[in-house]
Amino acid sequence: MNNILNKLRQSEAFDEENIISCIKSVVIMGIFTFIFLGAEYLYVNMIALSVSGDKAVMAQNYALGISALGFLLYPVFCRFCKDKLRTVCTVIITAASFLCIFFICRHISYSVTFAFGLLLFLFLGIFGSAVFYKSMCLLENEKYLARLVGISYMIGVLLQFVNNNIIRSEIIEAVILSAFLTALVWLLVKSKPVNEKASAVIEEVSDTSKENPKGTVLGLLLILLVVLMTCIFSTLDNAVTLNHTTGTMDIGQWPRTFLAFSGLIAGFVFDINSRKIMSLIMYCVMLLSTICIAVFEFAGPFLIGLIIFYMSAGFFAVFFTTAFMEFARYTKIPELWAGVGRAVNNITAAVITGGSLALLSSGNSIAVITIVLILFVTVSIVTALYAYKHKVFIDEILANDILTMDDNERLQLFSEEFSLTSREAEVFGQLVNTEESIQAIAESLCISRRTLERYISSIYEKTGVKSRVGLIRIYNEK
């Protein structure tokens, strides 16, 4: 059964149109990643000009928290803003974003920078939710979802790395961010699925699963898992940001490239075996993150801890983005769930900022390690529950798809599973769908009985059965 389901998920070939859609999806997500990270970096640098490192970290996390509200507002925007009104609102929000970027880079005062920063990240949250939903709709199937997310994440981080190390003027940096935001908005407006199947499949699977309570449980477990993981990663991020704002380490330098390439590696690793072991891989990465905290707390080499942090953070970003985009296809409101991963990550980071900073500043390494270990154990339990529920939920959805297939679609699926040739598939269909004798089948196919028997022997060998009854049984059971 599992082999059949795997084939179902990957059966659609990637033709030229699908490749174009994949490229568009990667470009859209990559540009957004660059804009979001670039705006965050600019904002923190401007805030740090007038306040201490602790306050700069607080301001950063408040901005991330308000962006979560933007992610959640996008479905409301879609519902109440139609056609021309949506276009007008998009233009207004884009123009307002330009204004916010300008006031941030001017840094008139802490209050002005802080206020316009919050407004900018609210708008970026709306754009971000649109990006992930649009990218999901562009993909006709999800065979390479994780690697597409990983590639786009790498592109965004590398663009930010180049921008931070080449551009030395805040005004030029603001112009670049505004230009990329313009390109992003244009792509969001113009990019549509190259065929109707890509968007139709979203609506179809949403309809078939919207009454399934297992979907609600799976979604809540995924949210809880991301919340717990964010608690660890946000604490690490705050430690790194504190070192950056106090001048100990410039996080815009070469160690940040590990973040880009870890995202790329994560995408390809997560896609192994149709992402069935993605949560297990992420769990192993969490172990590295726990080690990273120990490195920071016990005065280990900061650079080693920084590299571990960036490698783990790249995996985490690809994990929650991919997990929610995959899950969104099976929900009633896919435009909401597609971006929930980023929203949950950002709002959790904002909520725990105060406690995280207090913990880091306490100097009590034992307390830090104890809390992190408790979190790690909790993550272990939730990861196991999520992995199990995810398998059951997806298998049930795909099994329902099999039941709704017609005979030709089922026959094609079985042919792919057992590597049957076109002629063998034709013979197989006659054997399982008719009660005709061997001689009658041979005559209907215009071949000799001896030739037909050779085809049947080959089919028996490939399917591992020894009789026609066996073929009918595995065809009906699977």
Coordinates of C-alpha atoms in Angstrom, one line a residue:
M1 CA 0.0 0.0 0.0
N2 CA 2.8 2.4 0.9
N3 CA 4.5 1.9 -2.5
I4 CA 1.2 2.6 -4.2
L5 CA 0.8 5.8 -2.3
N6 CA 4.3 6.9 -3.1
K7 CA 3.7 6.4 -6.7
L8 CA 0.5 8.4 -6.5
R9 CA 2.3 11.3 -5.0
Q10 CA 5.0 11.3 -7.6
S11 CA 3.2 10.0 -10.7
E12 CA 2.8 13.4 -12.5
A13 CA 5.7 14.0 -14.8
F14 CA 7.5 17.4 -14.6
D15 CA 7.0 18.8 -18.1
E16 CA 8.1 22.2 -19.4
E17 CA 5.1 24.0 -17.9
N18 CA 5.8 22.5 -14.4
I19 CA 9.4 23.5 -14.6
I20 CA 8.3 27.1 -15.4
S21 CA 6.0 27.0 -12.4
C22 CA 8.8 25.7 -10.1
I23 CA 11.1 28.4 -11.2
K24 CA 8.5 31.1 -10.5
S25 CA 7.9 29.6 -7.1
V26 CA 11.6 29.6 -6.2
V27 CA 12.0 33.2 -7.4
I28 CA 9.0 34.5 -5.5
M29 CA 10.1 32.7 -2.2
G30 CA 13.7 33.7 -2.7
I31 CA 13.0 37.4 -3.2
F32 CA 10.7 37.5 -0.2
T33 CA 13.3 35.8 2.0
F34 CA 15.9 38.4 0.9
I35 CA 13.5 41.3 1.5
F36 CA 12.4 40.0 5.0
L37 CA 16.0 39.3 6.2
G38 CA 17.3 42.5 4.6
A39 CA 14.7 44.6 6.2
E40 CA 15.3 42.9 9.6
Y41 CA 19.0 43.5 9.4
L42 CA 18.6 47.2 8.4
Y43 CA 16.0 47.7 11.1
V44 CA 18.2 46.2 13.9
N45 CA 21.2 48.2 12.8
M46 CA 19.2 51.4 12.9
I47 CA 17.7 50.7 16.2
A48 CA 21.1 49.7 17.7
L49 CA 22.4 53.3 16.9
S50 CA 20.4 54.7 19.8
V51 CA 19.7 51.9 22.3
S52 CA 21.5 49.0 24.1
G53 CA 21.8 45.5 22.7
D54 CA 19.0 44.2 24.9
K55 CA 16.5 46.8 23.6
A56 CA 17.6 46.2 20.0
V57 CA 16.8 42.5 20.4
M58 CA 13.5 43.4 22.0
A59 CA 12.7 45.7 19.1
Q60 CA 13.6 43.0 16.6
N61 CA 11.4 40.4 18.2
Y62 CA 8.5 42.9 18.5
A63 CA 8.8 43.4 14.7
L64 CA 8.8 39.7 14.1
G65 CA 5.7 39.3 16.3
I66 CA 3.8 42.0 14.4
S67 CA 4.7 40.3 11.1
A68 CA 2.8 37.2 12.4
L69 CA -0.3 39.3 12.5
G70 CA 0.3 40.2 8.8
F71 CA 0.5 36.5 7.9
L72 CA -2.8 35.9 9.6
L73 CA -4.5 38.9 7.9
Y74 CA -3.8 37.7 4.4
P75 CA -6.9 35.4 4.2
V76 CA -9.1 38.3 5.4
F77 CA -7.5 40.4 2.7
C78 CA -8.3 37.8 0.1
R79 CA -11.9 37.4 1.2
F80 CA -12.9 41.1 1.4
C81 CA -10.7 42.5 -1.4
K82 CA -11.7 41.3 -4.8
D83 CA -10.3 42.1 -8.3
K84 CA -9.8 45.9 -8.7
L85 CA -10.0 46.6 -5.0
R86 CA -7.3 44.0 -4.3
T87 CA -5.1 45.7 -6.8
V88 CA -5.7 49.1 -5.3
C89 CA -5.0 47.9 -1.8
T90 CA -1.8 46.1 -3.0
V91 CA -0.5 49.3 -4.5
I92 CA -1.3 51.3 -1.3
I93 CA 0.4 48.7 0.9
T94 CA 3.5 48.6 -1.4
A95 CA 3.8 52.4 -1.4
A96 CA 3.4 52.5 2.4
S97 CA 6.2 49.9 2.6
F98 CA 8.5 52.1 0.6
L99 CA 7.8 54.9 3.0
C100 CA 8.5 52.7 6.0
I101 CA 11.8 51.6 4.6
F102 CA 12.8 55.2 3.9
F103 CA 12.0 56.4 7.5
I104 CA 13.9 53.4 9.0
C105 CA 17.1 54.1 7.1
R106 CA 16.8 57.8 8.0
H107 CA 16.6 57.0 11.7
I108 CA 15.1 60.3 12.8
S109 CA 14.7 58.9 16.3
Y110 CA 14.2 55.6 18.1
S111 CA 10.5 56.0 18.4
V112 CA 10.0 56.8 14.7
T113 CA 12.3 54.0 13.6
F114 CA 10.5 51.6 15.9
A115 CA 7.0 52.6 14.8
F116 CA 7.7 52.5 11.1
G117 CA 9.6 49.2 11.6
L118 CA 6.5 47.6 13.1
L119 CA 4.3 48.9 10.3
L120 CA 6.8 47.6 7.7
F121 CA 6.8 44.1 9.2
L122 CA 3.1 44.0 9.3
F123 CA 3.0 44.6 5.6
L124 CA 5.8 42.1 5.0
G125 CA 3.7 39.5 6.9
I126 CA 0.9 40.1 4.5
F127 CA 3.2 39.8 1.5
G128 CA 4.8 36.7 3.0
S129 CA 1.5 34.8 3.4
A130 CA 0.7 35.7 -0.2
V131 CA 4.1 34.4 -1.3
F132 CA 3.8 31.0 0.3
Y133 CA 0.2 30.5 -0.9
K134 CA 1.0 31.6 -4.4
S135 CA 4.0 29.4 -4.5
M136 CA 1.9 26.4 -3.3
C137 CA -0.7 27.1 -6.0
L138 CA 2.0 27.3 -8.7
L139 CA 3.2 23.7 -8.0
E140 CA 1.1 21.1 -9.7
N141 CA 2.4 18.4 -7.3
E142 CA 4.6 18.5 -4.2
K143 CA 7.3 16.0 -5.3
Y144 CA 10.1 18.4 -4.9
L145 CA 8.6 20.8 -2.4
A146 CA 11.3 20.8 0.2
R147 CA 14.2 21.2 -2.3
L148 CA 12.4 24.1 -4.0
V149 CA 11.9 25.8 -0.5
G150 CA 15.6 25.1 0.2
I151 CA 16.8 26.6 -3.0
S152 CA 14.7 29.7 -2.6
Y153 CA 16.0 30.1 1.0
M154 CA 19.6 29.8 -0.1
I155 CA 19.0 32.4 -2.8
G156 CA 17.4 34.8 -0.3
V157 CA 20.2 34.4 2.3
L158 CA 23.0 34.8 -0.3
L159 CA 21.4 37.9 -1.7
Q160 CA 21.3 39.4 1.8
F161 CA 24.9 38.3 2.4
V162 CA 26.1 40.0 -0.8
N163 CA 24.0 43.1 0.0
N164 CA 25.3 43.4 3.5
N165 CA 29.0 43.1 2.5
I166 CA 28.9 45.3 -0.7
I167 CA 26.4 48.0 0.1
R168 CA 27.7 50.5 2.7
S169 CA 25.0 53.1 2.4
E170 CA 21.7 52.8 4.2
I171 CA 20.0 54.8 1.5
I172 CA 21.2 52.5 -1.3
E173 CA 20.2 49.5 0.8
A174 CA 16.7 51.0 1.1
V175 CA 16.5 51.5 -2.6
I176 CA 17.6 47.9 -3.3
L177 CA 15.0 46.6 -0.9
S178 CA 12.3 48.8 -2.5
A179 CA 13.3 47.6 -5.9
F180 CA 13.1 43.9 -4.9
L181 CA 9.8 44.6 -3.2
T182 CA 8.4 46.1 -6.4
A183 CA 9.6 43.0 -8.4
L184 CA 8.0 40.7 -5.8
V185 CA 4.6 42.5 -6.0
W186 CA 4.7 42.4 -9.8
L187 CA 5.4 38.6 -9.7
L188 CA 2.6 38.0 -7.2
V189 CA 0.1 39.9 -9.4
K190 CA 1.3 38.4 -12.7
S191 CA 2.2 34.8 -11.7
K192 CA -0.6 32.4 -12.2
P193 CA -0.6 28.6 -12.5
V194 CA 0.4 27.7 -16.1
N195 CA -2.5 25.3 -16.2
E196 CA -5.7 24.8 -14.2
K197 CA -4.6 21.5 -12.6
A198 CA -2.2 23.2 -10.1
S199 CA -4.9 25.3 -8.5
A200 CA -7.7 22.8 -9.0
V201 CA -5.8 20.2 -7.0
I202 CA -5.7 22.5 -4.0
E203 CA -9.4 23.0 -4.0
E204 CA -10.1 19.2 -4.6
V205 CA -8.0 18.0 -1.7
S206 CA -9.3 20.7 0.5
D207 CA -12.8 19.6 -0.1
T208 CA -12.0 15.9 0.5
S209 CA -10.3 16.6 3.9
K210 CA -12.1 19.6 5.4
E211 CA -14.4 17.4 7.6
N212 CA -11.5 15.2 8.7
P213 CA -10.8 15.8 12.4
K214 CA -7.4 14.1 12.0
G215 CA -6.4 17.2 10.0
T216 CA -7.1 19.5 12.9
V217 CA -5.1 17.3 15.3
L218 CA -2.2 17.2 12.8
G219 CA -2.2 21.0 12.4
L220 CA -2.2 21.6 16.1
L221 CA 0.6 19.1 16.6
L222 CA 2.6 20.9 13.9
I223 CA 2.0 24.3 15.5
L224 CA 3.1 22.9 18.9
L225 CA 6.2 21.4 17.4
V226 CA 7.2 24.6 15.7
V227 CA 6.5 26.6 18.9
L228 CA 8.8 24.3 21.0
M229 CA 11.6 24.3 18.4
T230 CA 11.3 28.1 18.1
C231 CA 11.9 28.5 21.8
I232 CA 15.3 26.9 21.4
F233 CA 16.2 28.6 18.1
S234 CA 15.0 32.0 19.3
T235 CA 17.2 31.8 22.4
L236 CA 20.2 31.0 20.2
D237 CA 19.2 33.8 17.8
N238 CA 19.0 36.3 20.7
A239 CA 22.4 35.2 21.9
V240 CA 23.9 35.8 18.4
T241 CA 22.1 39.1 18.0
L242 CA 23.4 40.3 21.4
N243 CA 26.9 39.6 20.3
H244 CA 26.3 41.4 17.0
T245 CA 24.8 44.5 18.5
T246 CA 27.6 44.8 21.0
G247 CA 30.2 44.4 18.4
T248 CA 31.6 41.0 19.4
M249 CA 30.7 39.4 16.1
D250 CA 29.3 40.8 12.8
I251 CA 26.7 38.2 11.8
G252 CA 26.7 39.6 8.3
Q253 CA 30.1 38.1 7.5
W254 CA 31.1 34.8 6.0
P255 CA 29.7 32.4 8.8
R256 CA 26.2 33.4 7.6
T257 CA 26.8 31.6 4.3
F258 CA 26.4 28.4 6.3
L259 CA 22.8 29.4 6.8
A260 CA 22.3 29.5 3.0
F261 CA 23.9 26.2 2.2
S262 CA 22.3 24.4 5.2
G263 CA 18.9 25.5 3.7
L264 CA 19.9 24.0 0.4
I265 CA 21.1 20.7 2.0
A266 CA 18.0 20.5 4.1
G267 CA 15.7 20.8 1.0
F268 CA 17.3 17.8 -0.7
V269 CA 17.6 15.7 2.5
F270 CA 14.0 16.4 3.5
D271 CA 12.7 15.2 0.1
I272 CA 14.2 11.8 0.6
N273 CA 11.5 9.1 0.6
S274 CA 8.7 11.6 -0.1
R275 CA 9.5 13.6 3.1
K276 CA 8.5 10.6 5.3
I277 CA 11.6 11.1 7.5
M278 CA 11.6 14.9 7.5
S279 CA 10.5 15.2 11.1
L280 CA 13.1 12.6 12.2
I281 CA 15.9 14.5 10.4
M282 CA 14.7 17.7 12.0
Y283 CA 14.8 16.0 15.4
C284 CA 18.4 15.1 14.9
V285 CA 19.2 18.7 14.0
M286 CA 17.6 19.8 17.3
L287 CA 20.2 17.7 19.1
L288 CA 22.9 19.8 17.4
S289 CA 21.1 22.9 18.5
T290 CA 21.1 21.7 22.1
I291 CA 24.9 21.1 21.8
C292 CA 25.2 24.7 20.4
I293 CA 23.6 26.1 23.5
A294 CA 26.1 24.2 25.6
V295 CA 28.9 25.7 23.5
F296 CA 27.7 29.2 24.2
E297 CA 27.0 28.7 27.9
F298 CA 30.2 27.0 28.8
A299 CA 32.4 29.6 27.0
G300 CA 33.2 27.3 24.0
P301 CA 34.5 28.8 20.8
F302 CA 31.9 31.3 19.7
L303 CA 32.6 30.7 16.0
I304 CA 31.9 27.0 16.2
G305 CA 28.7 27.7 18.1
L306 CA 27.7 30.3 15.5
I307 CA 28.3 27.8 12.6
I308 CA 26.2 25.1 14.4
F309 CA 23.5 27.7 15.0
Y310 CA 23.3 28.7 11.3
M311 CA 23.4 25.2 10.0
S312 CA 20.6 24.2 12.4
A313 CA 18.6 27.4 11.7
G314 CA 18.7 26.7 7.9
F315 CA 17.2 23.3 8.4
F316 CA 14.5 24.7 10.7
A317 CA 13.4 27.4 8.3
V318 CA 13.1 24.9 5.5
F319 CA 11.3 22.4 7.8
F320 CA 8.5 24.7 9.0
T321 CA 8.0 26.3 5.6
T322 CA 7.8 23.0 3.8
A323 CA 5.6 21.3 6.5
F324 CA 3.0 24.0 6.5
M325 CA 2.9 24.4 2.7
E326 CA 2.4 20.6 2.4
F327 CA -0.3 20.6 5.1
A328 CA -2.1 23.6 3.6
R329 CA -3.2 21.6 0.6
Y330 CA -5.4 19.5 2.9
T331 CA -7.2 22.4 4.8
K332 CA -10.3 24.5 4.3
I333 CA -8.3 27.7 4.2
P334 CA -5.0 26.9 2.4
E335 CA -4.2 30.7 2.0
L336 CA -4.0 30.8 5.8
W337 CA -2.1 27.6 6.5
A338 CA 0.5 28.0 3.8
G339 CA 2.2 30.8 5.8
V340 CA 1.4 29.8 9.3
G341 CA 4.9 28.3 9.8
R342 CA 6.6 31.6 9.5
A343 CA 3.8 33.3 11.6
V344 CA 4.1 30.8 14.4
N345 CA 7.9 31.1 14.4
N346 CA 7.8 34.9 14.5
I347 CA 5.1 35.3 17.2
T348 CA 6.7 32.6 19.4
A349 CA 10.0 34.5 19.2
A350 CA 8.3 37.7 20.2
V351 CA 6.5 36.2 23.1
I352 CA 9.6 34.5 24.7
T353 CA 12.0 37.4 24.1
G354 CA 11.8 38.8 27.6
G355 CA 12.3 35.5 29.3
S356 CA 15.0 34.5 26.8
L357 CA 17.0 37.6 27.4
A358 CA 16.6 37.3 31.2
L359 CA 17.8 33.7 31.0
L360 CA 20.8 34.6 28.9
S361 CA 21.8 37.5 31.1
S362 CA 21.4 35.6 34.4
G363 CA 24.7 33.8 34.0
N364 CA 23.2 30.6 35.4
S365 CA 24.4 28.1 32.9
I366 CA 22.8 25.2 34.8
A367 CA 19.4 26.8 34.6
V368 CA 19.8 27.4 30.9
I369 CA 20.9 23.8 30.1
T370 CA 18.1 22.4 32.4
I371 CA 15.4 24.4 30.6
V372 CA 16.7 23.5 27.2
L373 CA 16.8 19.8 28.1
I374 CA 13.2 19.9 29.2
L375 CA 12.3 21.6 25.9
F376 CA 14.3 18.9 24.0
V377 CA 12.5 16.1 25.8
T378 CA 9.1 17.7 25.0
V379 CA 10.1 18.1 21.4
S380 CA 11.0 14.4 21.3
I381 CA 7.5 13.4 22.4
V382 CA 5.7 15.9 20.1
T383 CA 7.9 14.9 17.1
A384 CA 7.0 11.2 17.6
L385 CA 3.3 12.0 17.8
Y386 CA 3.4 14.3 14.8
A387 CA 5.3 11.8 12.6
Y388 CA 2.8 9.1 13.4
K389 CA -0.3 11.4 12.8
H390 CA 1.2 12.8 9.6
K391 CA 1.7 9.3 8.1
V392 CA -1.8 8.2 9.0
F393 CA -3.4 11.4 7.7
I394 CA -1.5 11.5 4.4
D395 CA -2.0 7.8 3.8
E396 CA -5.7 8.2 4.4
I397 CA -6.0 11.2 2.0
L398 CA -4.1 9.3 -0.7
A399 CA -6.0 6.1 -0.2
N400 CA -9.2 8.1 -0.8
D401 CA -7.7 9.4 -4.0
I402 CA -7.1 5.8 -5.1
L403 CA -10.7 4.8 -4.4
T404 CA -11.9 7.6 -6.6
M405 CA -9.7 6.6 -9.5
D406 CA -11.2 5.1 -12.6
D407 CA -9.9 1.7 -14.0
N408 CA -7.5 3.4 -16.4
E409 CA -5.9 5.5 -13.7
R410 CA -5.6 2.5 -11.3
L411 CA -4.1 0.4 -14.1
Q412 CA -1.5 3.1 -14.9
L413 CA -0.6 3.4 -11.2
F414 CA -0.1 -0.4 -10.8
S415 CA 1.9 -0.5 -14.0
E416 CA 4.3 2.1 -12.7
E417 CA 4.6 0.3 -9.3
F418 CA 5.5 -3.0 -10.9
S419 CA 7.4 -1.5 -13.9
L420 CA 5.1 -3.2 -16.5
T421 CA 5.7 -2.4 -20.1
S422 CA 2.8 -0.9 -22.1
R423 CA 1.9 -4.3 -23.6
E424 CA 2.2 -6.0 -20.2
A425 CA -0.1 -3.3 -18.7
E426 CA -2.7 -4.0 -21.4
V427 CA -2.5 -7.8 -20.6
F428 CA -2.7 -7.1 -16.9
G429 CA -5.8 -5.0 -17.4
Q430 CA -7.5 -7.8 -19.3
L431 CA -6.6 -10.4 -16.6
V432 CA -8.0 -8.4 -13.7
N433 CA -10.9 -6.6 -15.3
T434 CA -12.4 -9.4 -17.4
E435 CA -13.4 -13.0 -17.0
E436 CA -12.3 -13.9 -20.5
S437 CA -10.3 -17.1 -21.0
I438 CA -6.6 -16.9 -22.0
Q439 CA -7.5 -17.8 -25.6
A440 CA -10.2 -15.1 -25.8
I441 CA -7.8 -12.5 -24.4
A442 CA -5.1 -13.5 -26.9
E443 CA -7.6 -13.1 -29.7
S444 CA -8.8 -9.7 -28.5
L445 CA -5.3 -8.5 -28.3
C446 CA -4.4 -10.0 -31.7
I447 CA -1.5 -12.0 -30.4
S448 CA -0.9 -15.7 -30.2
R449 CA -1.7 -17.7 -27.1
R450 CA 2.0 -18.5 -26.7
T451 CA 3.0 -14.8 -26.8
L452 CA 0.3 -14.0 -24.3
E453 CA 1.6 -16.7 -22.0
R454 CA 5.1 -15.1 -22.1
Y455 CA 3.6 -11.7 -21.1
I456 CA 1.7 -13.4 -18.3
S457 CA 4.8 -15.1 -17.0
S458 CA 6.7 -11.8 -17.0
I459 CA 3.8 -10.2 -15.1
Y460 CA 3.8 -13.0 -12.5
E461 CA 7.5 -12.5 -12.0
K462 CA 7.3 -8.8 -11.6
T463 CA 4.3 -8.9 -9.2
G464 CA 5.5 -11.9 -7.2
V465 CA 2.3 -13.9 -7.7
K466 CA 1.7 -17.3 -9.3
S467 CA -1.8 -17.2 -10.7
R468 CA -4.5 -14.9 -12.1
V469 CA -6.4 -15.1 -8.9
G470 CA -3.3 -13.7 -7.2
L471 CA -3.2 -10.8 -9.6
I472 CA -6.8 -10.0 -8.9
R473 CA -6.3 -10.2 -5.2
I474 CA -3.3 -7.7 -5.1
Y475 CA -5.1 -5.4 -7.5
N476 CA -8.2 -5.3 -5.3
E477 CA -6.4 -5.2 -2.0
K478 CA -4.1 -2.4 -2.9

